[in-house]
CSV table of C-alpha atoms and ligand atoms in Angstrom, one decimal:
chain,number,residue,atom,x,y,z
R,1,UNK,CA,1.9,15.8,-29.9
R,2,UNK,CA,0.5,13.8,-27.5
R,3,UNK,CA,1.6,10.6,-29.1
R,4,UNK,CA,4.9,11.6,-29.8
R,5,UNK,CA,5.9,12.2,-26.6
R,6,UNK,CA,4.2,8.5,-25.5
R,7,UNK,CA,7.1,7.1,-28.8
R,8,UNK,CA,9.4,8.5,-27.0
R,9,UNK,CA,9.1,7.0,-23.7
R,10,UNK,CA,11.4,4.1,-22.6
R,11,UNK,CA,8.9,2.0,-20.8
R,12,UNK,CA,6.4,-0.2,-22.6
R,13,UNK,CA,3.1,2.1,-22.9
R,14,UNK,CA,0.8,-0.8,-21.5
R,15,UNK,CA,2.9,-0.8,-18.4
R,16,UNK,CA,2.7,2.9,-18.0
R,17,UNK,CA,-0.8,3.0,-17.8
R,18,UNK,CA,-1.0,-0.2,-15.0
R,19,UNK,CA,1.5,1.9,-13.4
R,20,UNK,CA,-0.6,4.7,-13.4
R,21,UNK,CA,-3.4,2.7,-11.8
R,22,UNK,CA,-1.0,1.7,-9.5
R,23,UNK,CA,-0.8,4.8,-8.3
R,24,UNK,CA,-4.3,5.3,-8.0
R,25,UNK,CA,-4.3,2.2,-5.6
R,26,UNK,CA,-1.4,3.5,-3.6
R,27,UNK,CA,-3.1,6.7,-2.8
R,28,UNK,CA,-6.3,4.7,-2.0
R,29,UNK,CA,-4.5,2.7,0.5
R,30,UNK,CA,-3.2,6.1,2.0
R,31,UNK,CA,-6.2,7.1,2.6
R,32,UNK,CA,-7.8,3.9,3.7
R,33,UNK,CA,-5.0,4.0,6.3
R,34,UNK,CA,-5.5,7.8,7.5
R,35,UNK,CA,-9.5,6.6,7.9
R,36,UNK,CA,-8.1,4.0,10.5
R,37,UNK,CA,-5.6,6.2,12.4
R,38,UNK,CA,-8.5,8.3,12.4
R,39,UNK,CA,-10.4,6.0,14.4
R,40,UNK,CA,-7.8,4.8,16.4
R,41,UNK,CA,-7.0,7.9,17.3
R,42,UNK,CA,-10.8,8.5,18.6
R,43,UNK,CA,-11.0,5.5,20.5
R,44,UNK,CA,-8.0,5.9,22.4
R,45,UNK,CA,-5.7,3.3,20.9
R,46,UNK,CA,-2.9,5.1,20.3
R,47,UNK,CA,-0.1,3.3,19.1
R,48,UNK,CA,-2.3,1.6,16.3
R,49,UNK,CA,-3.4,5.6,15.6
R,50,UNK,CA,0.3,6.3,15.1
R,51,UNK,CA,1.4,3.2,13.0
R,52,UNK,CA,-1.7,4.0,10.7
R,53,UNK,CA,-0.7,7.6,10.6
R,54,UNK,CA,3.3,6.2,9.3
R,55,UNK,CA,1.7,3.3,6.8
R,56,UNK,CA,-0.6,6.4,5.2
R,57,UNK,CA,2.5,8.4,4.7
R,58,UNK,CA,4.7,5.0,3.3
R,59,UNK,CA,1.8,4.5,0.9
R,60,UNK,CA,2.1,7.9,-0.2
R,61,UNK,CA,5.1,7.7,-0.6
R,62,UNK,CA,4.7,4.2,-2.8
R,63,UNK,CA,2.4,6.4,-5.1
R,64,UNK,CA,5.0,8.9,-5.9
R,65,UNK,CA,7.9,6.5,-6.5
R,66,UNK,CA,5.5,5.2,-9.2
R,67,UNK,CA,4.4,8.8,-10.1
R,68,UNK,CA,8.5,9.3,-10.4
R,69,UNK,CA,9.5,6.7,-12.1
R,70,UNK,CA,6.9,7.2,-15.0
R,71,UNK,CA,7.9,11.2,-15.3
R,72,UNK,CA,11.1,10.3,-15.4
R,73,UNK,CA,10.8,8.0,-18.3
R,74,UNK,CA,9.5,10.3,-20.5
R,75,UNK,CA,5.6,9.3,-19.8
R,76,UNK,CA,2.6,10.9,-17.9
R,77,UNK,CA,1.6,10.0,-14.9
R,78,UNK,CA,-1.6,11.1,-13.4
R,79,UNK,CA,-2.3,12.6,-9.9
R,80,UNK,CA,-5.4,10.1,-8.5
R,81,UNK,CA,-8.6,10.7,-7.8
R,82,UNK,CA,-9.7,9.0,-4.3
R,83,UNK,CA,-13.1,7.6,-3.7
R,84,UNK,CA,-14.8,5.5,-1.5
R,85,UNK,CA,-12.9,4.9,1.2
R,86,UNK,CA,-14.3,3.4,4.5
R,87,UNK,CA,-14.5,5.3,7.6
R,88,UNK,CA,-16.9,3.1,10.0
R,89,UNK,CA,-14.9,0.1,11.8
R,90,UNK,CA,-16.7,-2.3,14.6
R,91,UNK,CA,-12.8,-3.2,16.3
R,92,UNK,CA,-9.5,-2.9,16.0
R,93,UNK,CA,-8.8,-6.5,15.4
R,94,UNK,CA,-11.6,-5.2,12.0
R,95,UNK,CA,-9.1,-2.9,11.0
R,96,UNK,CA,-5.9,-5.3,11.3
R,97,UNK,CA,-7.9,-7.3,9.0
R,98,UNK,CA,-9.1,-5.6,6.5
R,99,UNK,CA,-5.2,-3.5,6.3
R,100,UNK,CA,-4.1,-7.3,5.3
R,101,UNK,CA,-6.6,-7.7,2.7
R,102,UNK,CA,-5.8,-4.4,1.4
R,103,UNK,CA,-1.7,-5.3,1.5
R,104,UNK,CA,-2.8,-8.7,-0.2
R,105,UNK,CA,-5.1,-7.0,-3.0
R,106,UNK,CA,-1.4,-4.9,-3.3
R,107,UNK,CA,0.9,-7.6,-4.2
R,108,UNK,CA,-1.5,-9.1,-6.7
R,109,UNK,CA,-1.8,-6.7,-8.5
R,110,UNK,CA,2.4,-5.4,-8.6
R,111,UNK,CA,3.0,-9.1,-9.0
R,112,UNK,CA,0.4,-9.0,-12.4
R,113,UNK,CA,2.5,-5.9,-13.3
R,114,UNK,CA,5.8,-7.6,-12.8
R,115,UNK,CA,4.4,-10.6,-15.1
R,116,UNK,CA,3.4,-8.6,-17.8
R,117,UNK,CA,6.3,-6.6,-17.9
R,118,UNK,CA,8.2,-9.8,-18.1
R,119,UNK,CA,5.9,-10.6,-21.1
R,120,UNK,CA,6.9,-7.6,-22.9
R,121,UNK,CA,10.4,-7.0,-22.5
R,122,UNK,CA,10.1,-4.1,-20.1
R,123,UNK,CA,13.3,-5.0,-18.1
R,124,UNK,CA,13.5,-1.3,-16.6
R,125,UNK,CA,9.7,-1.6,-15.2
R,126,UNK,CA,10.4,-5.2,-13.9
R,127,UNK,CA,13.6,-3.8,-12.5
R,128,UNK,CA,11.6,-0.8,-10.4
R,129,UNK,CA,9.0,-3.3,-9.1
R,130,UNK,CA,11.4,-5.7,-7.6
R,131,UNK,CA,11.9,-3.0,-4.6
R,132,UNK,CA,7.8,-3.0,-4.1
R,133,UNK,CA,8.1,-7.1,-4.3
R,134,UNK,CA,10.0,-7.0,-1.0
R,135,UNK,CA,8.3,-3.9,0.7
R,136,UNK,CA,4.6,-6.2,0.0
R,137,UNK,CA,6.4,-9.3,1.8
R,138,UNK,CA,7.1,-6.8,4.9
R,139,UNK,CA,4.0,-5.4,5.1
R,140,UNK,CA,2.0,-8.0,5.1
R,141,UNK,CA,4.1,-9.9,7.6
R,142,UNK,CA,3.4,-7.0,10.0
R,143,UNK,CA,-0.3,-7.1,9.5
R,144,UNK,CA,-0.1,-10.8,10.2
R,145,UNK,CA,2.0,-10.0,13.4
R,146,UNK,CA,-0.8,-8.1,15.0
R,147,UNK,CA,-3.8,-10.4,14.0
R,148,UNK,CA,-1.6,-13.2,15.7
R,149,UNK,CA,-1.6,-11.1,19.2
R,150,UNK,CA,-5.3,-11.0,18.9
R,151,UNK,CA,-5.2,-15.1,18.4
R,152,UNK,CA,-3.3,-15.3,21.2
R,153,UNK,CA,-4.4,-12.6,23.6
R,154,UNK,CA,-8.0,-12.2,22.6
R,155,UNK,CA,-10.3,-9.2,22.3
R,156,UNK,CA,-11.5,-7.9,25.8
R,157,UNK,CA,-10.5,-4.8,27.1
R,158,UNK,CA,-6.8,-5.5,28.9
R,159,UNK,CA,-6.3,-7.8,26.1
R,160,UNK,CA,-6.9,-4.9,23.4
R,161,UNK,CA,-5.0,-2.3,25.5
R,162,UNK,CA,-1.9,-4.8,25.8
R,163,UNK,CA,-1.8,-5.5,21.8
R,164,UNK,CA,-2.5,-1.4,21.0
R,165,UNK,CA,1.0,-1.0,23.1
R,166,UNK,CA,2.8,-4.4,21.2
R,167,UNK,CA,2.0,-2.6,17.5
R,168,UNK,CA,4.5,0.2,18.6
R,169,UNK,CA,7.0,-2.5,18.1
R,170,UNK,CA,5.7,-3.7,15.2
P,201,OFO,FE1,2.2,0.4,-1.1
P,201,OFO,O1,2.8,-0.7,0.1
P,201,OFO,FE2,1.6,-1.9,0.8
P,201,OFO,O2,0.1,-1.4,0.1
């Protein structure tokens, strides 16, 4: 039964299932993100606590675009499992970081999905990513914005108080 409904489905089955970890890294990131509004939020920087608290519910909402897109195509998608996700942070300037490694580790890995659904044909899979193409470029630009206040302002207290109130615009 099983494998007739996965015949019927009008996206290539390979892709399905990198979408479906796809969505596993989405709802990672989400998390990761909460864990740093989290501690933003305890050390009193709260504009980064708030823009964490908005990127965990965007990434969310990335995971069940995906999780959508593969229902609605006649295949399975899978809620995630979450695990390890990293709650200790020495800095803000830390966190900034590691959010654009995460964001970078993200449009590898769509970009590898948009490559091999080139490779096999998948026009309708290739045509879905193109939206998370463009919403990877964004993101990572504004992680790069905020690591470019701490270039320029530094690290010290004033310093770090000044950039927590710049991310609002961010
Ligand atoms: Fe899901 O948008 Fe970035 O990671």
């Amino acid at each position: 039964m099983k494998d007739l409904v996965r015949q019927k489905i009008s996206i290539n089955v390979d892709i399905m299932d990198l979408l479906n970890q796809q969505i596993k890294k989405e709802a990672h990131s989400s998390s990761a993100y909460l864990a740093m509004a989290s501690w933003c939020d305890q050390n009193g920087l709260n504009y980064s606590a708030e823009f964490f608290y908005k990127q965990s519910e965007e990434e969310r909402e990335h995971m069940l675009k995906i999780f959508k897109f593969i229902n609605d195509n006649g295949g399975t998608a899978y809620s995630p499992e979450v695990k390890s996700v990293m709650h200790e942070f020495n800095s803000l300037q830390e966190i900034f970081e590691a959010a654009l490694d995460q964001e970078i580790e993200i449009t590898k890995s769509i970009h590898s999905i948009v490559f091999k659904a080139r490779k096999v044909q998948d026009l309708s899979s290739e045509y879905f990513l193109q939206w998370f193409i463009n919403e990877q470029m964004e993101e990572e630009q504004k992680m790069r914005r905020v690591l470019e206040l701490f270039d320029l302002m530094g690290t010290d207290g004033i310093a770090l108080k000044l950039i927590d109130e710049r991310v609002k615009d961010i």
